[in-house]
Short mmCIF file of C-alpha atoms in Angstrom, two decimals:
data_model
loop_
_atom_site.label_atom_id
_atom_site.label_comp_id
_atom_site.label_asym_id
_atom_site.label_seq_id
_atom_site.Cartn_x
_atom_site.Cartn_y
_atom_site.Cartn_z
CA UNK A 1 -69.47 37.54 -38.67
CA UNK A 2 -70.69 33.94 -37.46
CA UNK A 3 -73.16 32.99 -35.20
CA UNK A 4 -70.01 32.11 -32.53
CA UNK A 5 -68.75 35.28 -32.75
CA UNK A 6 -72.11 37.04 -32.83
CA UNK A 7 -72.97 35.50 -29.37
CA UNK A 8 -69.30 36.08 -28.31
CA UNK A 9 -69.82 39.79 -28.70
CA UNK A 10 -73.56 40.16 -27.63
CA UNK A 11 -72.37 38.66 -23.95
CA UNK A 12 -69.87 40.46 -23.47
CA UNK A 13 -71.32 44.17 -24.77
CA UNK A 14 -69.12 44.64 -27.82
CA UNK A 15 -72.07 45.57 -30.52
CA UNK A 16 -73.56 42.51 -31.81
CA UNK A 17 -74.73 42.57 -35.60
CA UNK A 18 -77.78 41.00 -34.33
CA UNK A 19 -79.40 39.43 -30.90
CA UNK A 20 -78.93 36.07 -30.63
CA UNK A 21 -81.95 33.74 -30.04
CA UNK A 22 -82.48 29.80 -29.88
CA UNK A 23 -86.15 27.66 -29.53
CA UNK A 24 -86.97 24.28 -29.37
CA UNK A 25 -89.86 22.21 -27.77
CA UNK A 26 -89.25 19.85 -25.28
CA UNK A 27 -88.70 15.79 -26.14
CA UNK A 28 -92.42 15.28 -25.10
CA UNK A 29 -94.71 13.07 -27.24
CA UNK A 30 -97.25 15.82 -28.14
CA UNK A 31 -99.46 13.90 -29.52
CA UNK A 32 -100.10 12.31 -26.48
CA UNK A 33 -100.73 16.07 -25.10
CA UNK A 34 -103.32 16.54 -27.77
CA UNK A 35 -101.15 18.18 -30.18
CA UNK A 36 -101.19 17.78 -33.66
CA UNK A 37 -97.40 17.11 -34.51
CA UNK A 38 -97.51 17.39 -38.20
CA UNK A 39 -98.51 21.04 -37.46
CA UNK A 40 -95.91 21.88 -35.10
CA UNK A 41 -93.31 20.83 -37.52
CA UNK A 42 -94.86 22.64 -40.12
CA UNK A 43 -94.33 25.80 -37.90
CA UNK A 44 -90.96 24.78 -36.74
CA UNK A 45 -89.95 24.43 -40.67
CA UNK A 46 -91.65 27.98 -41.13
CA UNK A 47 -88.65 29.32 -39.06
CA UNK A 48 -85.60 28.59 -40.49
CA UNK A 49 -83.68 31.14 -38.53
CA UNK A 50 -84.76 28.97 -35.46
CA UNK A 51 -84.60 25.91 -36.54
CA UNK A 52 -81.95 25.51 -39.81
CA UNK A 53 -82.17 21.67 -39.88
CA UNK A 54 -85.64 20.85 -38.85
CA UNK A 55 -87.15 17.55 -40.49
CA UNK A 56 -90.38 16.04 -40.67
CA UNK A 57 -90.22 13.69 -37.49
CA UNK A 58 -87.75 15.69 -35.76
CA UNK A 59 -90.59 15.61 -32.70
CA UNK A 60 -90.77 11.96 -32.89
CA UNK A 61 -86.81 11.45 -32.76
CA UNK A 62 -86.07 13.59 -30.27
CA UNK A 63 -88.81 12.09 -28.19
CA UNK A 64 -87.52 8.51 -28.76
CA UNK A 65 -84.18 9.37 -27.43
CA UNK A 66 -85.21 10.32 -23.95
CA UNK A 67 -85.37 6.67 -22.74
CA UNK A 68 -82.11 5.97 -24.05
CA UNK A 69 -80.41 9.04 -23.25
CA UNK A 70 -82.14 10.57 -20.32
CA UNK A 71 -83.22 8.32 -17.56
CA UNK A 72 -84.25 10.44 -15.69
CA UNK A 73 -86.46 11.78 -17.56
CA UNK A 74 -88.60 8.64 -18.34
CA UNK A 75 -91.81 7.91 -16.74
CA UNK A 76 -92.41 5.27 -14.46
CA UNK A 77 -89.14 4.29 -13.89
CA UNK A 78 -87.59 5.78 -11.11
CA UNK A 79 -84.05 7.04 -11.67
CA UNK A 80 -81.33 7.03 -8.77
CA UNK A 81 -78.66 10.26 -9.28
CA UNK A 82 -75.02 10.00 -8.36
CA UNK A 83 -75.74 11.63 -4.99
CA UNK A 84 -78.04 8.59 -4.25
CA UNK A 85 -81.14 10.57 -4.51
CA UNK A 86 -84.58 9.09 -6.37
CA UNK A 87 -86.10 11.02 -8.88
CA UNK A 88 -89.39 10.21 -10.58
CA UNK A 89 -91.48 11.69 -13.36
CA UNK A 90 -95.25 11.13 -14.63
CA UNK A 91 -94.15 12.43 -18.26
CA UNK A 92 -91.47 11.75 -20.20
CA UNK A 93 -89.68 14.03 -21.58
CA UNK A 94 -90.24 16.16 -18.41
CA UNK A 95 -88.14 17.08 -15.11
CA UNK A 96 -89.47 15.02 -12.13
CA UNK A 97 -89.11 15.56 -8.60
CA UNK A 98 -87.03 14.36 -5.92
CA UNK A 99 -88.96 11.06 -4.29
CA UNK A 100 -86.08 10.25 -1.55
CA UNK A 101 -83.70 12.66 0.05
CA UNK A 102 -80.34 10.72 0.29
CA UNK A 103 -79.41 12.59 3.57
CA UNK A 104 -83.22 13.22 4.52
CA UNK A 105 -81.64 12.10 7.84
CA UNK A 106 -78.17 13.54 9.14
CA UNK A 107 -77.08 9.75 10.51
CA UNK A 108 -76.49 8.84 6.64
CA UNK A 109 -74.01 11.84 6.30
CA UNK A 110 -70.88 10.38 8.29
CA UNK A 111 -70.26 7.51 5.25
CA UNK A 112 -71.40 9.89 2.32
CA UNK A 113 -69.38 10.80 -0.24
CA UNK A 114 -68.94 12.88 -3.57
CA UNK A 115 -69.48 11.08 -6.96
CA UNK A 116 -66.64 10.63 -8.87
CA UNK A 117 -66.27 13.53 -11.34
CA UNK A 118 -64.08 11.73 -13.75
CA UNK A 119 -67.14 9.40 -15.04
CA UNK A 120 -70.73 11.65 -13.61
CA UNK A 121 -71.80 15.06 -13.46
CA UNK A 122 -73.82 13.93 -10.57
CA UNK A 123 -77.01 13.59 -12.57
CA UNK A 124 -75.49 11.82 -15.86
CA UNK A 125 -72.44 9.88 -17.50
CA UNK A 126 -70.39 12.55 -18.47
CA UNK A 127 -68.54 12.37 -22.30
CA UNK A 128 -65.76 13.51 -22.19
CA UNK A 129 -64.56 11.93 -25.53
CA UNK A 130 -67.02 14.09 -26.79
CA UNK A 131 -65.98 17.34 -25.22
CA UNK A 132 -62.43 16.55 -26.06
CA UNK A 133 -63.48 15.77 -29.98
CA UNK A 134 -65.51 19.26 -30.19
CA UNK A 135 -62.37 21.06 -28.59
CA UNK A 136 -60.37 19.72 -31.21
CA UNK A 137 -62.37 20.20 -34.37
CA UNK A 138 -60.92 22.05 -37.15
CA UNK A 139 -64.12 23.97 -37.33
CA UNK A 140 -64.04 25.24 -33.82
CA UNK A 141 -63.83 28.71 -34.85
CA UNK A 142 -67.09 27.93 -36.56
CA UNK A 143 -69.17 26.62 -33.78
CA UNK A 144 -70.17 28.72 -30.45
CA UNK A 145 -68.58 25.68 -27.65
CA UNK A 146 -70.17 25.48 -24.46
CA UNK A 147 -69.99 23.09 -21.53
CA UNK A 148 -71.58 23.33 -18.26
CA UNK A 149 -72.78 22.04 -14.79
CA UNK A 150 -75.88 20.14 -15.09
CA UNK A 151 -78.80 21.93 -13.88
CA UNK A 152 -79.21 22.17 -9.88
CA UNK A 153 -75.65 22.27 -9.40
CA UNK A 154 -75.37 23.75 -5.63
CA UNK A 155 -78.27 25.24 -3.84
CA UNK A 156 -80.89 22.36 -5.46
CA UNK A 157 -77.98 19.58 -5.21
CA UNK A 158 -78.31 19.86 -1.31
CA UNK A 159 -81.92 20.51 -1.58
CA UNK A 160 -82.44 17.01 -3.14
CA UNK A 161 -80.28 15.65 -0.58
CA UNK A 162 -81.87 17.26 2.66
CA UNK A 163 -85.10 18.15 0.85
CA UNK A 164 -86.17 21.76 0.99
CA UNK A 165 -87.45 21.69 4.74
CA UNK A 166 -84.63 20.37 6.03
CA UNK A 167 -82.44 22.70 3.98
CA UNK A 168 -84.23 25.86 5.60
CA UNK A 169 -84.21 24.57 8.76
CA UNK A 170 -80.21 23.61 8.62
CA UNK A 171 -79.96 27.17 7.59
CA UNK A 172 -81.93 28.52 10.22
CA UNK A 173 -80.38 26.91 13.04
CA UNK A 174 -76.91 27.35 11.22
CA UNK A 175 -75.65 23.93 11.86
CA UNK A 176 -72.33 22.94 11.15
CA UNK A 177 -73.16 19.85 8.83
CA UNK A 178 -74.55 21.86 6.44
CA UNK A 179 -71.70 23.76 5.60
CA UNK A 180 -69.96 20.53 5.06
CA UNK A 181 -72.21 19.35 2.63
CA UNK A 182 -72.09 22.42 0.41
CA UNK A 183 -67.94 22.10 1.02
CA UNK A 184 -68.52 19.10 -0.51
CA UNK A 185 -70.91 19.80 -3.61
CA UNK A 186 -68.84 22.77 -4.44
CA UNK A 187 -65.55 20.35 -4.68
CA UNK A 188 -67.04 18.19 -6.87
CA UNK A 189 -68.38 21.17 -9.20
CA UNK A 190 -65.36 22.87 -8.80
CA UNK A 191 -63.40 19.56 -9.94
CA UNK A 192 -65.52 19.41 -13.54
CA UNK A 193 -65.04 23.31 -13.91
CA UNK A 194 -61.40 22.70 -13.76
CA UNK A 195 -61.87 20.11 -16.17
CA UNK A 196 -64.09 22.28 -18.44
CA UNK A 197 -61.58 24.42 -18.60
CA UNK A 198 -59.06 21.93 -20.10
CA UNK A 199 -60.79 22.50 -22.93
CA UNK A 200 -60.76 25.94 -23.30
CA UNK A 201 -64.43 26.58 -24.39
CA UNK A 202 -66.32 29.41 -24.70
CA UNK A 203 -68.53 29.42 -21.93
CA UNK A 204 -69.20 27.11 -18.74
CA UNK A 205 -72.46 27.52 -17.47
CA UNK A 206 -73.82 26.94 -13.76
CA UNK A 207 -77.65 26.51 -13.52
CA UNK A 208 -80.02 26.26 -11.42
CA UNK A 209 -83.15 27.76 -9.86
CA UNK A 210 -83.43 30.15 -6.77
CA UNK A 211 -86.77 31.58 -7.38
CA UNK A 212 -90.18 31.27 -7.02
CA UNK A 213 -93.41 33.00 -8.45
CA UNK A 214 -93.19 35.91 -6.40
CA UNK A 215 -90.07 35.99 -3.63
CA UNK A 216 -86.67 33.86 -3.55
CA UNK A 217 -86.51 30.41 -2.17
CA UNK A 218 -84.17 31.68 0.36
CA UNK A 219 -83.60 34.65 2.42
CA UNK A 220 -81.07 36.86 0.83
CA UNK A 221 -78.90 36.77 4.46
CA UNK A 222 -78.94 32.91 3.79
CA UNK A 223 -78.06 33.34 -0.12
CA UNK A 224 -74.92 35.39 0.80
CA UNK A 225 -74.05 32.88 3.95
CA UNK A 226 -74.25 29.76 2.73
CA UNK A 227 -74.49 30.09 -1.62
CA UNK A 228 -72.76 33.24 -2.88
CA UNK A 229 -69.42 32.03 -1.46
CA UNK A 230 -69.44 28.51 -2.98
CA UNK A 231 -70.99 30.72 -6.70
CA UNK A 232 -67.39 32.56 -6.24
CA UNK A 233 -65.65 29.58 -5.74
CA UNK A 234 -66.54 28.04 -8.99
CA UNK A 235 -67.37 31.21 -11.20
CA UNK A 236 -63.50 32.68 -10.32
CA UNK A 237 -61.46 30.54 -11.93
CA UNK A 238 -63.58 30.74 -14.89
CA UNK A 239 -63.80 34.45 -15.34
CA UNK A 240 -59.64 34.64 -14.97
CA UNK A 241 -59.37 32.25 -17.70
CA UNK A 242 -61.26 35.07 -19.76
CA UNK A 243 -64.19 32.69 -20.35
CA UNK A 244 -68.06 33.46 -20.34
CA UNK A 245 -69.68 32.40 -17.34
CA UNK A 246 -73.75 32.20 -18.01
CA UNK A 247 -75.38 31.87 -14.67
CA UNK A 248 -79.15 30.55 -15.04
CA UNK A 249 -82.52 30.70 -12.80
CA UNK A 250 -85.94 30.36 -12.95
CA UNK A 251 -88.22 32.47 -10.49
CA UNK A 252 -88.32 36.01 -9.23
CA UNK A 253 -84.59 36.88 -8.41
CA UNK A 254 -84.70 40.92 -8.24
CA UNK A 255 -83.93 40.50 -4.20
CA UNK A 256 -80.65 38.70 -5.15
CA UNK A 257 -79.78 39.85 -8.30
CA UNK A 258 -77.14 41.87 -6.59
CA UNK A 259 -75.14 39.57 -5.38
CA UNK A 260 -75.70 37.41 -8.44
CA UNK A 261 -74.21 39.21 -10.66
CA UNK A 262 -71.36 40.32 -8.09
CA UNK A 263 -70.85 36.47 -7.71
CA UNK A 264 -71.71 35.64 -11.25
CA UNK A 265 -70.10 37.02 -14.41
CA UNK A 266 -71.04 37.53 -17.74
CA UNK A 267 -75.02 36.41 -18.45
CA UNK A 268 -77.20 35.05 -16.66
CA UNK A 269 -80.66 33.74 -18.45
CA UNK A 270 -83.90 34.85 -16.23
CA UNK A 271 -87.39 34.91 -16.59
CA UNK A 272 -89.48 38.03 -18.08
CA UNK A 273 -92.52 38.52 -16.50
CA UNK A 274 -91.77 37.05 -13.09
CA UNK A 275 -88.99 39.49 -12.68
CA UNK A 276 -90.77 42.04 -14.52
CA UNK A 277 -89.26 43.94 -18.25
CA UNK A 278 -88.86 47.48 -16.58
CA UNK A 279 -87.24 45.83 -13.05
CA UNK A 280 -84.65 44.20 -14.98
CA UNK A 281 -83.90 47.55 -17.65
CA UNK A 282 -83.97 49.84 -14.64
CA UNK A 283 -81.66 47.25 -12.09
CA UNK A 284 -80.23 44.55 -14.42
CA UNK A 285 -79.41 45.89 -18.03
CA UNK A 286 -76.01 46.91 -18.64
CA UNK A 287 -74.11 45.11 -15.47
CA UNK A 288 -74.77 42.12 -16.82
CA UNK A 289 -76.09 40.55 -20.30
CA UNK A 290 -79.38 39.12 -20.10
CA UNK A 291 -80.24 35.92 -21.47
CA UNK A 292 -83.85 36.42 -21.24
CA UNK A 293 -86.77 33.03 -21.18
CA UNK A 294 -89.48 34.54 -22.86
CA UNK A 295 -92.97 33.83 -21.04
CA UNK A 296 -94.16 30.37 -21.46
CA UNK A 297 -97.33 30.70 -18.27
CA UNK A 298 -98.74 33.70 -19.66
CA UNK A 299 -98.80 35.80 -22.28
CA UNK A 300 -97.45 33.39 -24.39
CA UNK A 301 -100.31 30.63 -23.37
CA UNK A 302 -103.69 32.90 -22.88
CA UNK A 303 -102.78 35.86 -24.85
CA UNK A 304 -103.39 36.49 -28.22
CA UNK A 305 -100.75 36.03 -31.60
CA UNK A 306 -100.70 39.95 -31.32
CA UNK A 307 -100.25 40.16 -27.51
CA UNK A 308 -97.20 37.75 -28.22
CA UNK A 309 -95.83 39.73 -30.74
CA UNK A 310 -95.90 42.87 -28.84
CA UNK A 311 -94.77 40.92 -25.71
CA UNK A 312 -91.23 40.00 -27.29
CA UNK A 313 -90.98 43.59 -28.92
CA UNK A 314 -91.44 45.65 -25.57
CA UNK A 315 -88.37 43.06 -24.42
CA UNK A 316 -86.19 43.30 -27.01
CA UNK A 317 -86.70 47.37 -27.17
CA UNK A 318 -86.44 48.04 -23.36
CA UNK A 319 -83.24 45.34 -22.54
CA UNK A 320 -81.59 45.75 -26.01
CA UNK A 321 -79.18 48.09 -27.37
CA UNK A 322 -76.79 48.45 -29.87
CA UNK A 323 -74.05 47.87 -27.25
CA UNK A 324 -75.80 44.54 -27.18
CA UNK A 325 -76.25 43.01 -23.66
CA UNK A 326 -79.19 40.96 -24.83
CA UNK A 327 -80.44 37.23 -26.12
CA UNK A 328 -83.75 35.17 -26.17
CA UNK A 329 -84.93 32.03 -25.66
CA UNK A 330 -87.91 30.70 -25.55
CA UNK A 331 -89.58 26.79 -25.15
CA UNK A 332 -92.77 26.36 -25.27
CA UNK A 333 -94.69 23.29 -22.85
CA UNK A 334 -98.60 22.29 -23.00
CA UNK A 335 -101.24 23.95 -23.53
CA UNK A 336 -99.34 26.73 -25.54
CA UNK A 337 -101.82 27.23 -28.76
CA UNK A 338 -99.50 26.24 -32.15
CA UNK A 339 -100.50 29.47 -33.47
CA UNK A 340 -99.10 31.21 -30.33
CA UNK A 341 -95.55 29.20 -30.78
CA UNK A 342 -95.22 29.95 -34.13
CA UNK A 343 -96.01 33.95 -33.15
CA UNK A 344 -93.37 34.07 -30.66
CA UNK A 345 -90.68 32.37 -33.50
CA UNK A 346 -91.59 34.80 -35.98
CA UNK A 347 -91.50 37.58 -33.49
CA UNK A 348 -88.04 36.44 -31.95
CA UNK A 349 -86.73 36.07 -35.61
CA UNK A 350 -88.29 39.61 -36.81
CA UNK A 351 -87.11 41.81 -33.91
CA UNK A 352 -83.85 40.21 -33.18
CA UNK A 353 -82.26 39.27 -36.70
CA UNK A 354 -83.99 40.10 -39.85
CA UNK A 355 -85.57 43.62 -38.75
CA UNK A 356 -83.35 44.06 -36.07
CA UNK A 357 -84.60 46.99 -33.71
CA UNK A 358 -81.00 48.36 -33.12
CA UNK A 359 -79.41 48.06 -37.03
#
């Protein structure tokens, strides 16, 4: 069994030979976060489960390519999405926020219109030469394919466009408009998922956050109003063309998770401790497979090598089975100790693949 096929069968509950986990660290330059990088690629090359083709100056690379291929996600430069809002960032490498609001005020909403989904995702040129290259490989059976909305696709699209006040209020008072602008996000999404599924892959994902630390950043009356329709909208199609939808978001999501997974369809990828290990086994395992983001504020950052590796065992032995159900991933940001990151790798790798809890 390949990896493709091992991930096939671990989302969709059909006994996985073993979980399925991915890690990487984000395009920063660590060195400028006081990082010695020579010693996080020694501990990336310790992990070859993790990271098969990891080179000495893979850190530096990957950083490097940010300005060229992420905009947005350079420093100092402000960065205008398709939607016409501003985005800025003080580190490269890392999400920024939202500096203008292209409809921060309503008058600008009579002349506004969708990108065009044939050349943008709304964030980012799309490739579609690309997509249309990997469809076609010879080796597709060998690869797992996924393609996806970029991250923020709905409920944070109009929040960058109204900002989050406005958004709430809107909500509140139930005004017409804004049901007009989601109309018209969930077009343009739903135009690209049609496309997506041109190409037949094996998954489409649709990300983005609805959480916060401790409570949902909207009311669950106003999550089944205004987003679980538009969630349908887009995830139907894709779950009657037999295709994996992973759903994704950071922040405490328990009050929703309901109507999430009614809404969503195969996996969806949430946070540990925010949501808590034994909320998710008792309310979450086995209706839909959890694609669970190990800690990175925590446990994994002030707790010990030991408290790390008995962190990612209590998750993998509470949400796994031999049914399967389960994958991890996990992505470590400043100031995670090295020895920490390379205790959560070796614990992901041990637990999930070479001493598999459920063999």
């Amino acid at each position: 069994m390949n990896a493709r096929e091992n991930q096939i069968r671990a989302w969709t509950r059909q006994k996985p030979e073993w979980i399925p986990i991915q890690a990487g660290l984000p395009y920063l330059d660590w060195t400028a976060q006081g990082y010695e990088e020579k010693e996080l690629e020694r501990i990336c090359q310790r992990h070859p489960v993790l990271f098969p083709n990891f080179q000495d100056g893979t850190l530096k690379r990957n950083h490097e390519m940010v300005y060229a291929q992420f905009p947005d996600l350079v420093a100092g430069k402000p960065y205008t999405d398709y939607w016409g809002s501003v985005w800025e960032t003080k580190i490269t490498g890392m999400v920024g926020t939202v500096t203008h609001h292209a409809l921060e005020d309503w008058e600008n909403f009579e002349n506004f219109r969708a990108p065009d989904p044939d050349d943008n995702d709304g964030m980012r040129k799309i490739d579609w030469e690309g997509y249309q290259k990997a469809a076609a490989s010879p080796h597709r059976d060998q690869f797992f394919f996924g393609l996806g909305l970029p991250h923020g696709h709905t409920f944070l699209r109009v929040q960058d466009l109204r900002g989050y006040v406005n958004f709430l209020c809107d909500m509140a008072d139930e005004d017409p408009r804004i049901d007009k602008l989601l109309d018209i996000v969930c077009d343009f999404n739903v135009k690209l998922i049609t496309r997506f599924l041109s190409y037949k892959p094996d998954c489409i994902s649709i990300p983005e956050d609805l959480g916060m630390q401790n409570s949902p950043m909207l009311s669950v009356e106003q999550f089944r109003r205004y987003i679980a329709p538009r969630y349908e909208r887009m995830t139907r199609p894709v779950k009657e063309a037999g295709i994996i939808v992973h759903e994704h978001s950071d922040g405490y999501l328990m009050d929703l998770i309901d109507d999430i997974i009614r809404t969503g369809g195969t996996v969806i990828n949430m946070q540990d401790l925010v949501n808590g290990i034994d909320s998710m086994e008792r309310y979450v395992k086995g209706r839909i497979a959890i694609d669970l983001d190990i800690d990175r504020q925590n446990i994994t950052v002030f707790g010990s090598p030991k408290d790390v590796d008995d962190h990612i065992r209590e998750c993998v032995s509470k949400l796994g089975s031999p049914e399967g159900g389960l994958s991890l991933a996990y992505q470590p940001w400043p100031p995670t100790p090295p020895e920490n990151m390379d205790a959560a790798f070796a614990a992901m790798e041990k637990y999930c693949v070479t001493d598999y809890l459920f063999r």
